[in-house]
Short mmCIF file of C-alpha atoms and ligand atoms in Angstrom, two decimals:
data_model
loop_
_atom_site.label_atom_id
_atom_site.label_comp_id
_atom_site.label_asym_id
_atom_site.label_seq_id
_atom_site.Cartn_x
_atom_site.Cartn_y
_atom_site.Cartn_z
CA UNK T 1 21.03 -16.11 29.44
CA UNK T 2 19.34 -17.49 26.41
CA UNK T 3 17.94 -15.27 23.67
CA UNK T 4 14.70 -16.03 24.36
CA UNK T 5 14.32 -13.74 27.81
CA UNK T 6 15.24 -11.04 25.19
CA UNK T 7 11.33 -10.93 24.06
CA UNK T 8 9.91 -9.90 27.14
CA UNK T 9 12.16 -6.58 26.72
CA UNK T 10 10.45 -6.66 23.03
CA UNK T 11 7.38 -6.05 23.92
CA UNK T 12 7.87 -3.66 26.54
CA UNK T 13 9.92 -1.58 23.65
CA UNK T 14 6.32 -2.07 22.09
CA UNK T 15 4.31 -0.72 24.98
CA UNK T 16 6.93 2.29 25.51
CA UNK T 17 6.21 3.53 22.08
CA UNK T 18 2.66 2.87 22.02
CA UNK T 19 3.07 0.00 19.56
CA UNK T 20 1.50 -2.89 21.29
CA UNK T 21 -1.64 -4.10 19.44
CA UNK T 22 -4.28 -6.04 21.35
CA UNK T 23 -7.17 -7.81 20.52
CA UNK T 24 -10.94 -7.60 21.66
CA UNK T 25 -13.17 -10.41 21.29
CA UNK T 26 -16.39 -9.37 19.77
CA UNK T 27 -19.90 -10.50 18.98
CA UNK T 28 -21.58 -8.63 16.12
CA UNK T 29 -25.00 -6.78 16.78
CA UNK T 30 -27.86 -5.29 14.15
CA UNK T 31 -26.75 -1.91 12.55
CA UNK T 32 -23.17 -1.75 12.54
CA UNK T 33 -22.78 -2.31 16.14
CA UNK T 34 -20.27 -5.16 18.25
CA UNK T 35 -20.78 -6.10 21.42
CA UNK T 36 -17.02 -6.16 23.10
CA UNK T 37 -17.15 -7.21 27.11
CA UNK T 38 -20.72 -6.81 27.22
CA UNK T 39 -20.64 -3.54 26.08
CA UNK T 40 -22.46 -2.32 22.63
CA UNK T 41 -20.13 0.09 20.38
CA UNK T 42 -21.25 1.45 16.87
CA UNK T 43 -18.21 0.51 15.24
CA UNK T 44 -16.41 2.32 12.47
CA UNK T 45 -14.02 -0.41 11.97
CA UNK T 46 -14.99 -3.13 9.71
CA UNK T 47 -14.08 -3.30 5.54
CA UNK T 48 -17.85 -5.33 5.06
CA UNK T 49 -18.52 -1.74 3.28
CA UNK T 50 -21.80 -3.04 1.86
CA UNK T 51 -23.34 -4.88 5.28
CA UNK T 52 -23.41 -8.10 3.41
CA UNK T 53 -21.76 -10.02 6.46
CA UNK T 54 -24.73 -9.96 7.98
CA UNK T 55 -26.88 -10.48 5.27
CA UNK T 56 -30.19 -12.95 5.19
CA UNK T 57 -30.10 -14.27 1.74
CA UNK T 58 -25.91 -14.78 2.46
CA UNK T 59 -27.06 -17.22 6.02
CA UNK T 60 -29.54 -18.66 3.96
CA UNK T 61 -26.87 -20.02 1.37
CA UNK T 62 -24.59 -21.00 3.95
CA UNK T 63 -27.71 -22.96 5.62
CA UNK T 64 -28.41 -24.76 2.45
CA UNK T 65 -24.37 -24.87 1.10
CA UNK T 66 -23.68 -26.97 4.66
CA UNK T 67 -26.83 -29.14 3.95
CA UNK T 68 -25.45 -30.07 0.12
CA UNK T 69 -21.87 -30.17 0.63
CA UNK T 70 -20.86 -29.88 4.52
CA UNK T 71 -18.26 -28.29 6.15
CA UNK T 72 -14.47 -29.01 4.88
CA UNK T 73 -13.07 -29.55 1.45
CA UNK T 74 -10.96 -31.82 2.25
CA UNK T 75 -8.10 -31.27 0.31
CA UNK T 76 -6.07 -28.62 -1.87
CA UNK T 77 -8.08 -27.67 -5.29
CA UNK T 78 -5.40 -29.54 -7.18
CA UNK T 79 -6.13 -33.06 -5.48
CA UNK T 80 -10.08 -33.45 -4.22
CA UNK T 81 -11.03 -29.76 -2.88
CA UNK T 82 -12.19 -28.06 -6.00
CA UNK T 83 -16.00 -28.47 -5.21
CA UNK T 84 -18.38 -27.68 -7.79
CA UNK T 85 -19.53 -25.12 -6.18
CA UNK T 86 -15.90 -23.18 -6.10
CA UNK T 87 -15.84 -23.88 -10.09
CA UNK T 88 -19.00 -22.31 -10.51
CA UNK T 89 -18.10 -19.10 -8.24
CA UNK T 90 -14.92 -18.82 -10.16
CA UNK T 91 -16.68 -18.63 -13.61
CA UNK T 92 -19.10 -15.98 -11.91
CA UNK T 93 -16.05 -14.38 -10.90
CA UNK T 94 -14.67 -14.16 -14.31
CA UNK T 95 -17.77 -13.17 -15.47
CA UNK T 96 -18.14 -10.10 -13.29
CA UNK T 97 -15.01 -8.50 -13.47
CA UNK T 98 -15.28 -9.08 -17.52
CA UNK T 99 -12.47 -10.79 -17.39
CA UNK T 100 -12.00 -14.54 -19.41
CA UNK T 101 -11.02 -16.28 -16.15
CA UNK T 102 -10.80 -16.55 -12.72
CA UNK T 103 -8.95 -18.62 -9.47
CA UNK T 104 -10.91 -18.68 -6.41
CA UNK T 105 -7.90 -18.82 -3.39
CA UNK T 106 -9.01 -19.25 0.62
CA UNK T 107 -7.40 -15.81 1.49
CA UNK T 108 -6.09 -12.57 0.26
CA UNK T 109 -3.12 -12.47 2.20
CA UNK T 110 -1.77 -15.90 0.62
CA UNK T 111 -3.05 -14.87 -2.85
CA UNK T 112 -1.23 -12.07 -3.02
CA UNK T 113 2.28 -13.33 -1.34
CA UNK T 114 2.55 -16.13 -3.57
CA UNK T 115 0.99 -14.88 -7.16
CA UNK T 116 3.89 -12.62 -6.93
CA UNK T 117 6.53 -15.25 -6.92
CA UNK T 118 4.90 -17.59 -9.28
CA UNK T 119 5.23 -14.38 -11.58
CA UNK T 120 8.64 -13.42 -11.35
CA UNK T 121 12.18 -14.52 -9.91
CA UNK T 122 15.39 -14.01 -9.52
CA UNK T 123 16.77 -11.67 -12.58
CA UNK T 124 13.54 -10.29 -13.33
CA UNK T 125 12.41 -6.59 -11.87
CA UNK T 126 9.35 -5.62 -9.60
CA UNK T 127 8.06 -2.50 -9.61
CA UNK T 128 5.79 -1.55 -6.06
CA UNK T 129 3.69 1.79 -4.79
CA UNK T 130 5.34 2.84 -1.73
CA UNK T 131 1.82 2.31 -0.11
CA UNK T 132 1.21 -1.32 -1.25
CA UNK T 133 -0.31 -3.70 1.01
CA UNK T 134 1.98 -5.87 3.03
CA UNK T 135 1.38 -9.08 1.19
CA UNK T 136 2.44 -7.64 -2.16
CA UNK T 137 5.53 -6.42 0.01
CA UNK T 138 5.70 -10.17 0.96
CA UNK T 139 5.15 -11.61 -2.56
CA UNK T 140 8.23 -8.94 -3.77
CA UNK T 141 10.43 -10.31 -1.01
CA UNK T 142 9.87 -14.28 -1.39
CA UNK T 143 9.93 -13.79 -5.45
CA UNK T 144 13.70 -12.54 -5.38
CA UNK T 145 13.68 -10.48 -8.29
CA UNK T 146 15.08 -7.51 -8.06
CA UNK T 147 12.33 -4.58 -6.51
CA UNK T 148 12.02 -1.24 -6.93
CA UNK T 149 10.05 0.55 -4.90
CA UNK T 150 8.52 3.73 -6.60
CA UNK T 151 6.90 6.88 -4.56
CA UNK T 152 2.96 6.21 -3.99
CA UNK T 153 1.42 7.17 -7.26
CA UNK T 154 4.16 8.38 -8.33
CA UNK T 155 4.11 7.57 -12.37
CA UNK T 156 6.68 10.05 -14.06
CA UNK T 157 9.12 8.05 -10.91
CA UNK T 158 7.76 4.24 -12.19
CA UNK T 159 8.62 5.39 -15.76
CA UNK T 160 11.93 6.28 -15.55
CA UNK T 161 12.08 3.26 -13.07
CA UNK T 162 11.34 0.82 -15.97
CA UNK T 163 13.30 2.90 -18.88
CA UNK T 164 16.69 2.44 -16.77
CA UNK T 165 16.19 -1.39 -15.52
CA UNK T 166 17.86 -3.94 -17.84
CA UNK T 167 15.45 -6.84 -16.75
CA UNK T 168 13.38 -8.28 -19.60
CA UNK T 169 10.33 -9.78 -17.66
CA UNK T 170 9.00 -6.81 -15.30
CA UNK T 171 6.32 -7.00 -13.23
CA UNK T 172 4.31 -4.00 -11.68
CA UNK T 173 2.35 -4.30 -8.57
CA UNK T 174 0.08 -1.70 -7.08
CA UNK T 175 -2.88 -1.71 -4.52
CA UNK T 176 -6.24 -0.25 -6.64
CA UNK T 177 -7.40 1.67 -3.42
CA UNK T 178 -5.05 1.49 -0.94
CA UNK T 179 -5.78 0.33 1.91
CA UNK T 180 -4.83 3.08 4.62
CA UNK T 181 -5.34 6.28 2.56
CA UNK T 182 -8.63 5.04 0.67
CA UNK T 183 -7.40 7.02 -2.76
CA UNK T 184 -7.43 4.84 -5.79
CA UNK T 185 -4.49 4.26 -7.97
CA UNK T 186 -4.18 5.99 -11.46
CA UNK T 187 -4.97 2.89 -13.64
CA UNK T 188 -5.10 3.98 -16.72
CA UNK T 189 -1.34 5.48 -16.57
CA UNK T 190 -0.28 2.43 -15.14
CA UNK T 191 -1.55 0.27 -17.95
CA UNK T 192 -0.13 3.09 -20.17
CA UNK T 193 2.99 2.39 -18.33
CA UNK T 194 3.48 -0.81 -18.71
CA UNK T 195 2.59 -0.95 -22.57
CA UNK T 196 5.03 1.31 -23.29
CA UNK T 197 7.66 -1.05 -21.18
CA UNK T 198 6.28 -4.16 -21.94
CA UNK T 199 5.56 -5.07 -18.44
CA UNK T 200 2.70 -6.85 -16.60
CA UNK T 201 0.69 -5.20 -14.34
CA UNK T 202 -0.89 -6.91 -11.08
CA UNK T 203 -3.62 -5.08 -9.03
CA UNK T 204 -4.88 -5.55 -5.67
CA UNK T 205 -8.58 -4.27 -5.55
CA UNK T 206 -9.45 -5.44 -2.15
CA UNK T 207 -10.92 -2.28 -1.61
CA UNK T 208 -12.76 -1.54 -4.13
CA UNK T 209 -14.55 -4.92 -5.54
CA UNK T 210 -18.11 -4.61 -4.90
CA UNK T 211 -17.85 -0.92 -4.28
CA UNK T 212 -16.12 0.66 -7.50
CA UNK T 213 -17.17 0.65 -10.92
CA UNK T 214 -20.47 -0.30 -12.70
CA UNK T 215 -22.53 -2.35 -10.30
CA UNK T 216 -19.49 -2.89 -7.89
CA UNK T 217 -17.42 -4.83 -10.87
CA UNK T 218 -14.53 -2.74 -9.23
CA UNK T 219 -11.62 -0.47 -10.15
CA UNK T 220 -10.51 -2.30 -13.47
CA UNK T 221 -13.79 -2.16 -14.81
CA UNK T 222 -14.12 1.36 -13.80
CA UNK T 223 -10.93 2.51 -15.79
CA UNK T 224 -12.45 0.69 -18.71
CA UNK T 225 -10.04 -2.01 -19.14
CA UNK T 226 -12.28 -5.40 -18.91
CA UNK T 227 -14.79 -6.75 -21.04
CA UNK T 228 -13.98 -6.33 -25.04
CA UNK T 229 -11.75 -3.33 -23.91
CA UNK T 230 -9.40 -6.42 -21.40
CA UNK T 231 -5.68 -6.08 -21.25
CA UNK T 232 -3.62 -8.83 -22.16
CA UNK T 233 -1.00 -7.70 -19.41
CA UNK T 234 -3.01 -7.10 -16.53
CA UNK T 235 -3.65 -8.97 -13.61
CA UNK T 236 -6.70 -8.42 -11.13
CA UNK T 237 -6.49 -9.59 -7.47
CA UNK T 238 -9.48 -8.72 -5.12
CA UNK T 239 -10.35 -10.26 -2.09
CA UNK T 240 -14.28 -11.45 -1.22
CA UNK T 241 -14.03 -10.93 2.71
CA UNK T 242 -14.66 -6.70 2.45
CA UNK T 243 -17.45 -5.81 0.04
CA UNK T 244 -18.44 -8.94 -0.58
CA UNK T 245 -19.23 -10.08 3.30
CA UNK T 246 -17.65 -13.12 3.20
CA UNK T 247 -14.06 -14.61 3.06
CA UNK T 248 -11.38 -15.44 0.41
CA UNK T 249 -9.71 -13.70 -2.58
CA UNK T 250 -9.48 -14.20 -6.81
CA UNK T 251 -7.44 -13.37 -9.42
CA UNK T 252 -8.48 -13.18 -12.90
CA UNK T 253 -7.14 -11.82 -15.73
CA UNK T 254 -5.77 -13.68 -19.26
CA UNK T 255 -6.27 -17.69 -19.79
CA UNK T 256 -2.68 -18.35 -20.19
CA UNK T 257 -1.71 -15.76 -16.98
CA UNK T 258 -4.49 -17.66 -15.03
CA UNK T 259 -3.47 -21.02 -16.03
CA UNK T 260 0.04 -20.38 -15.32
CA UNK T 261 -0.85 -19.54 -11.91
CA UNK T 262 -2.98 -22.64 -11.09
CA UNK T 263 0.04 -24.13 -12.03
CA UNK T 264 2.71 -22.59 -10.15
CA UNK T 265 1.15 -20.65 -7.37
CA UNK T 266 2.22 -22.18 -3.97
CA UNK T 267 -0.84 -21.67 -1.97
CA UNK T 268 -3.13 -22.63 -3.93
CA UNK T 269 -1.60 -25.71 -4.99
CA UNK T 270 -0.58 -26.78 -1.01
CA UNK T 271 -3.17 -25.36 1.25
CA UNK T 272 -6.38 -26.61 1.67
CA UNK T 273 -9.74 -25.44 -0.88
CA UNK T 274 -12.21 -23.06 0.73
CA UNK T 275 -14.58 -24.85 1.80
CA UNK T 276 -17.94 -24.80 -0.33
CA UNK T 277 -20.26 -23.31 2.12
CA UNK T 278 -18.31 -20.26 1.66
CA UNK T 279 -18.12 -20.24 -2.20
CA UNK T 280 -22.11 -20.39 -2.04
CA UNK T 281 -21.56 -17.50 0.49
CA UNK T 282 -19.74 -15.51 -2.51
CA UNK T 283 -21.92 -16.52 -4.72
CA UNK T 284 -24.87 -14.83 -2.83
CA UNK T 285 -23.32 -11.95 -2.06
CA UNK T 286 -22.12 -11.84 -5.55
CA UNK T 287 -25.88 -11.72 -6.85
CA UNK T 288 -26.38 -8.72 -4.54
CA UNK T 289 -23.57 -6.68 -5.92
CA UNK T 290 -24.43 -7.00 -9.12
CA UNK T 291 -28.36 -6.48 -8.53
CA UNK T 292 -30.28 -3.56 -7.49
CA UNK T 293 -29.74 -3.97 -3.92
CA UNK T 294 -26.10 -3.84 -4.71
CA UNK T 295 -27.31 -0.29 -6.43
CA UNK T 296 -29.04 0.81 -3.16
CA UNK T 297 -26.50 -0.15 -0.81
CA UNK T 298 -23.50 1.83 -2.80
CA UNK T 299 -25.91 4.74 -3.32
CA UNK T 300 -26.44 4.99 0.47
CA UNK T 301 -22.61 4.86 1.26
CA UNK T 302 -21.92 7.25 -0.95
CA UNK T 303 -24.09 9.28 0.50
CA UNK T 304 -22.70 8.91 4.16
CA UNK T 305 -19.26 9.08 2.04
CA UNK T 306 -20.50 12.78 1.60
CA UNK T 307 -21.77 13.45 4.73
CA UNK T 308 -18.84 12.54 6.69
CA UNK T 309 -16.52 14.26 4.34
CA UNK T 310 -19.07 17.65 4.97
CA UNK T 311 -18.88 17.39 8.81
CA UNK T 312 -14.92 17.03 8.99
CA UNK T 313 -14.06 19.46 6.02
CA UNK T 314 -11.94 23.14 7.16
CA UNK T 315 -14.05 25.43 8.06
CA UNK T 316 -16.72 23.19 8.96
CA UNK T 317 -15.57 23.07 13.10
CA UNK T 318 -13.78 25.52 14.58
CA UNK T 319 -12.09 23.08 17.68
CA UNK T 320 -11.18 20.22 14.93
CA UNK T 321 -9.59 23.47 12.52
CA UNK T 322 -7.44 24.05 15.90
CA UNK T 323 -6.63 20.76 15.99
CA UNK T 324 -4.66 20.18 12.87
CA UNK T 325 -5.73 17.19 11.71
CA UNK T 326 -6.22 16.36 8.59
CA UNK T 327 -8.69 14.51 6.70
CA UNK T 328 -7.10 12.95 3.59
CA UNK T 329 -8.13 13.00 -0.20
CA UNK T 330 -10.29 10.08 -0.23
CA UNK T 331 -13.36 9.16 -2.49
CA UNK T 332 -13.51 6.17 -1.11
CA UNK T 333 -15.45 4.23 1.70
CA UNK T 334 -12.02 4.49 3.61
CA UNK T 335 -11.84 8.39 5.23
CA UNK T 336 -8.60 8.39 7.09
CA UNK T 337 -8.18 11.16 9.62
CA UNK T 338 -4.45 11.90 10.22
CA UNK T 339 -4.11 12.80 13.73
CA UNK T 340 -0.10 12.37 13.62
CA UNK T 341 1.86 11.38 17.06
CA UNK T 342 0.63 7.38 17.56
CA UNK T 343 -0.19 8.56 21.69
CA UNK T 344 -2.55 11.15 20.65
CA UNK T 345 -4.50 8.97 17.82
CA UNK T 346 -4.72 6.47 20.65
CA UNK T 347 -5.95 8.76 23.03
CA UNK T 348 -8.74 9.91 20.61
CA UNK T 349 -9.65 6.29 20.41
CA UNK T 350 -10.02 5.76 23.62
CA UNK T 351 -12.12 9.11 24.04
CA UNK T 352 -14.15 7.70 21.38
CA UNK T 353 -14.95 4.72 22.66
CA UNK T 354 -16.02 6.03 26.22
CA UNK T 355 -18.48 7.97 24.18
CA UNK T 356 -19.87 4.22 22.52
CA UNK T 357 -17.58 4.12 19.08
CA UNK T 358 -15.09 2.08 17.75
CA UNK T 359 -12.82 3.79 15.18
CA UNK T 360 -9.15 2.16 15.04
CA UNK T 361 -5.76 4.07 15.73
CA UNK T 362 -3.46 2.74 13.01
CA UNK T 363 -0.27 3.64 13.90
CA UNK T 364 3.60 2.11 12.48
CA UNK T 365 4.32 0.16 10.60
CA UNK T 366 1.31 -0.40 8.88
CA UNK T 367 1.45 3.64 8.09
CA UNK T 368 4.41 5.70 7.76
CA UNK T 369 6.41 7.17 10.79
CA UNK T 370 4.29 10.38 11.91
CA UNK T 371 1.06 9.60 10.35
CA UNK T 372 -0.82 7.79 12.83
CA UNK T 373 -4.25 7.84 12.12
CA UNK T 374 -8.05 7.09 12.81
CA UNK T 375 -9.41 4.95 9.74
CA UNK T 376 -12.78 5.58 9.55
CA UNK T 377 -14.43 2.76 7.58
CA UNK T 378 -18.18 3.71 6.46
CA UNK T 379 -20.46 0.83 5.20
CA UNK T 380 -23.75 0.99 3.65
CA UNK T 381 -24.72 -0.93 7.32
CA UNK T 382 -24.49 2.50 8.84
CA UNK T 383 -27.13 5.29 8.78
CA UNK T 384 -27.07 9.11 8.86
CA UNK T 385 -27.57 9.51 12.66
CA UNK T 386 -24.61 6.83 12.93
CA UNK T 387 -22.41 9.43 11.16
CA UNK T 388 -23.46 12.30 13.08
CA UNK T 389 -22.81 10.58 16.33
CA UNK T 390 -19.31 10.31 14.85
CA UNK T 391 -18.97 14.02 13.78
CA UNK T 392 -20.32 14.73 17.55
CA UNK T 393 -17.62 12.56 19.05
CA UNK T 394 -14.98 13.38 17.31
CA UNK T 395 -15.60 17.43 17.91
CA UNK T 396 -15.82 16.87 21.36
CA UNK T 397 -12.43 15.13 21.63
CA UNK T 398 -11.50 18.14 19.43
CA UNK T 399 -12.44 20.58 21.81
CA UNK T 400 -11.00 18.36 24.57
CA UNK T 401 -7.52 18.51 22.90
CA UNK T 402 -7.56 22.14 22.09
CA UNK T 403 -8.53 23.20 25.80
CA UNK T 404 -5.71 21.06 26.88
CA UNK T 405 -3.66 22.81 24.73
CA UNK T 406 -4.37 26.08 25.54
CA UNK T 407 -3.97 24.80 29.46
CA UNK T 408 -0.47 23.80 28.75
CA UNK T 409 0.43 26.86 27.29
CA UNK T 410 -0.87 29.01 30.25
CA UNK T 411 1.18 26.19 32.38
CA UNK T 412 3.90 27.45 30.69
CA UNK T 413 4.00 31.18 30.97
CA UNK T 414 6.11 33.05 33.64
C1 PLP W 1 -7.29 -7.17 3.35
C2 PLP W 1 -6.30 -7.05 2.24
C3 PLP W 1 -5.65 -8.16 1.73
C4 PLP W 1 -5.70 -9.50 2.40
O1 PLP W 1 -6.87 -10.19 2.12
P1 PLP W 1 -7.39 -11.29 3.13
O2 PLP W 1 -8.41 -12.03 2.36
O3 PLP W 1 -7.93 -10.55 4.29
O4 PLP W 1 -6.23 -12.16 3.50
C5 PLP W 1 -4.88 -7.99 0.61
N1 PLP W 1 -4.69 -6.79 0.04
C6 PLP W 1 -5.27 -5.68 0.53
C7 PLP W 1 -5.04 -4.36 -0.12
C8 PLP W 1 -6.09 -5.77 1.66
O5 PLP W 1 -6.62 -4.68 2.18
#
């Protein structure tokens, strides 16, 4: 019997342990909502934490982009695909994050797995949170230096970590907010970190460009280490299809790091340019960051930031006290809510959703064994009511769980 048959077993290993991930086709609606088989959800879901994918003024520059340059590129950056308007966006890039230059890549994902290896190699040592993102996982593996994976946040761990390791070039790669738990990495000891070992550090800030710092210039900026205060060892990665509304990914940092990479990095050199009509997309919703509407829209999710966290704190619900879930340390736009056994987050999901909300189960392996989860992503698209409706719903699964409960226990007795 050929190997092949063996996949259908696969996936049914999948579905046994509740592991099999499905898509819905969706159609977005006004406020925060998508239409999914006809029916309207307010969904809790999405990382456009500002509500710029929607945006007017964002259309309108696609509208006009498609009119000046059309739709493709055509070609990689390094042959014909560097429009104008990508050069521009990359020196506004630069600019924002106070940084003296920037390279404007078609997606996060590829940014990140191939920076890594243009970086380092074989013989050289990698340092990574426990908690980074997969494609800094990816970049590690396809770099082949040696890695060394270091407890999440963990900096008295990284620091003996880079005292012992013989390696002379050492790279250290962390997420800025990560991406699951929505806390934000200790910056400032990293950078100390690396000083003191001579190593280069590489963030990931998809998280937290457009939300964190002053006037969204994100966590880098925020820890005080752009503009005249820059590091000469520090990389910043952040990708433009969260915050920003839109699609794509940068990094920026030091001219010779930056040129270096435009040199060696794999996917930018052989993939195809973003296409202009969404660096003019960038570009608009870069000029709402940084304005006062940026302002408005971060002041409003911080705001439903602090509402949410209200509603779910102890003490605040005696059914969701019962339950034992946990709501996890988290400043951030990201408010995970650690439910624990993957059946049970999915079965709040799906309670959720019969009530008319969409907030996703994440389950292994994109968290750790045990810590399945509902990530509730907030956005500056959503209102107050929005948040109480999720409060609502998630006390009444709450109360669901805990009658259940206490039915199973009097199934029990003799
Ligand atoms: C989403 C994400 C990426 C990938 O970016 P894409 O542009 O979506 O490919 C990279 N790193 C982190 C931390 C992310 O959350």
């Amino acid at each position: 019997m050929s190997w092949l048959n063996e996949f259908d077993d696969r996936l049914a290993a999948l579905d046994a342990q509740s592991l099999r991930r499905v898509r819905r086709a969706v159609t977005p609606e006004p406020g925060a909502r998508l239409c999914v088989d006809g029916v309207s959800l307010l969904a809790f879901c999405s990382n456009d934490y500002l509500g710029l994918a929607q945006d007017p003024l964002l259309r309108q520059a696609v509208h006009t982009a498609v009119d000046r340059y059309g739709v493709g590129s055509g070609a990689s950056p390094m042959v014909s695909g560097h429009s104008v308007a990508n050069a521009a966006l990359e020196r506004e890039l630069a600019e924002a994050v106070g940084l003296p230059r920037a390279l404007y890549f078609y997606a996060g994902y590829a940014t990140n797995a191939s920076i890594v290896p243009a970086l380092v190699g074989e013989g050289d040592a990698l340092f990574s949170d426990a908690l980074n993102h997969a494609c800094l996982i990816d970049g590690a593996r396809l770099s082949k230096a040696t890695v060394h994976r270091f407890p999440h946040g963990n900096l008295a761990r990284l620091d003996a970590l880079l005292a012992a390791s013989p390696a002379r070039r050492r790279l250290v790669i962390s997420d800025a907010v990560f991406s699951m738990d929505g806390d934000v990495a200790d910056i400032t000891g990293l950078h100390a970190l690396c000083e003191r070992h001579d190593a280069l550090l590489l963030l990931d800030d998809a998280h937290g460009f457009g939300v964190l710092g002053p006037q969204g210039r994100g966590a880098l900026a925020a820890a005080g280490l752009t503009g005249p205060g820059a590091s000469p060892r520090v990389l910043y990665m952040a990708t433009l299809g969260k915050a920003l509304g839109v699609a794509g990914a940068f990094v920026a940092g030091p001219e010779r790091l930056v040129e270096w990479l435009l040199q060696k990095t794999r996917s930018y050199t052989y993939a195809t340019a973003a296409p202009a009509l969404l660096a003019e997309a960038v570009r608009a919703g870069l000029r709402c960051v940084l304005g006062a509407d940026g302002d408005r829209r971060r002041q409003h999710l911080a705001a439903l930031i602090a509402q949410l966290r209200a509603g779910l704190a102890p003490g605040a619900h005696a059914a969701m006290d019962a339950t034992g879930w946990t709501l996890m340390h988290s400043d951030t736009a990201i408010q995970p809510l650690v439910i624990g056994d993957n059946a049970a987050a999915l079965d709040v999901m799906a309670h959720l959703r019969k009530q008319g909300l969409w907030v996703p189960a994440i389950r292994p392996p994109t968290v750790p064994e045990g810590t399945a989860r509902l990530r509730i992503a907030l956005s500056a698209a959503h209102q107050a009511d929005d948040v109480d409706q999720l409060l609502a719903a998630l006390r009444s699964a709450a109360g669901r769980l805990v009658l259940a409960d206490a039915a199973a226990l009097q199934g029990a007795a003799p």
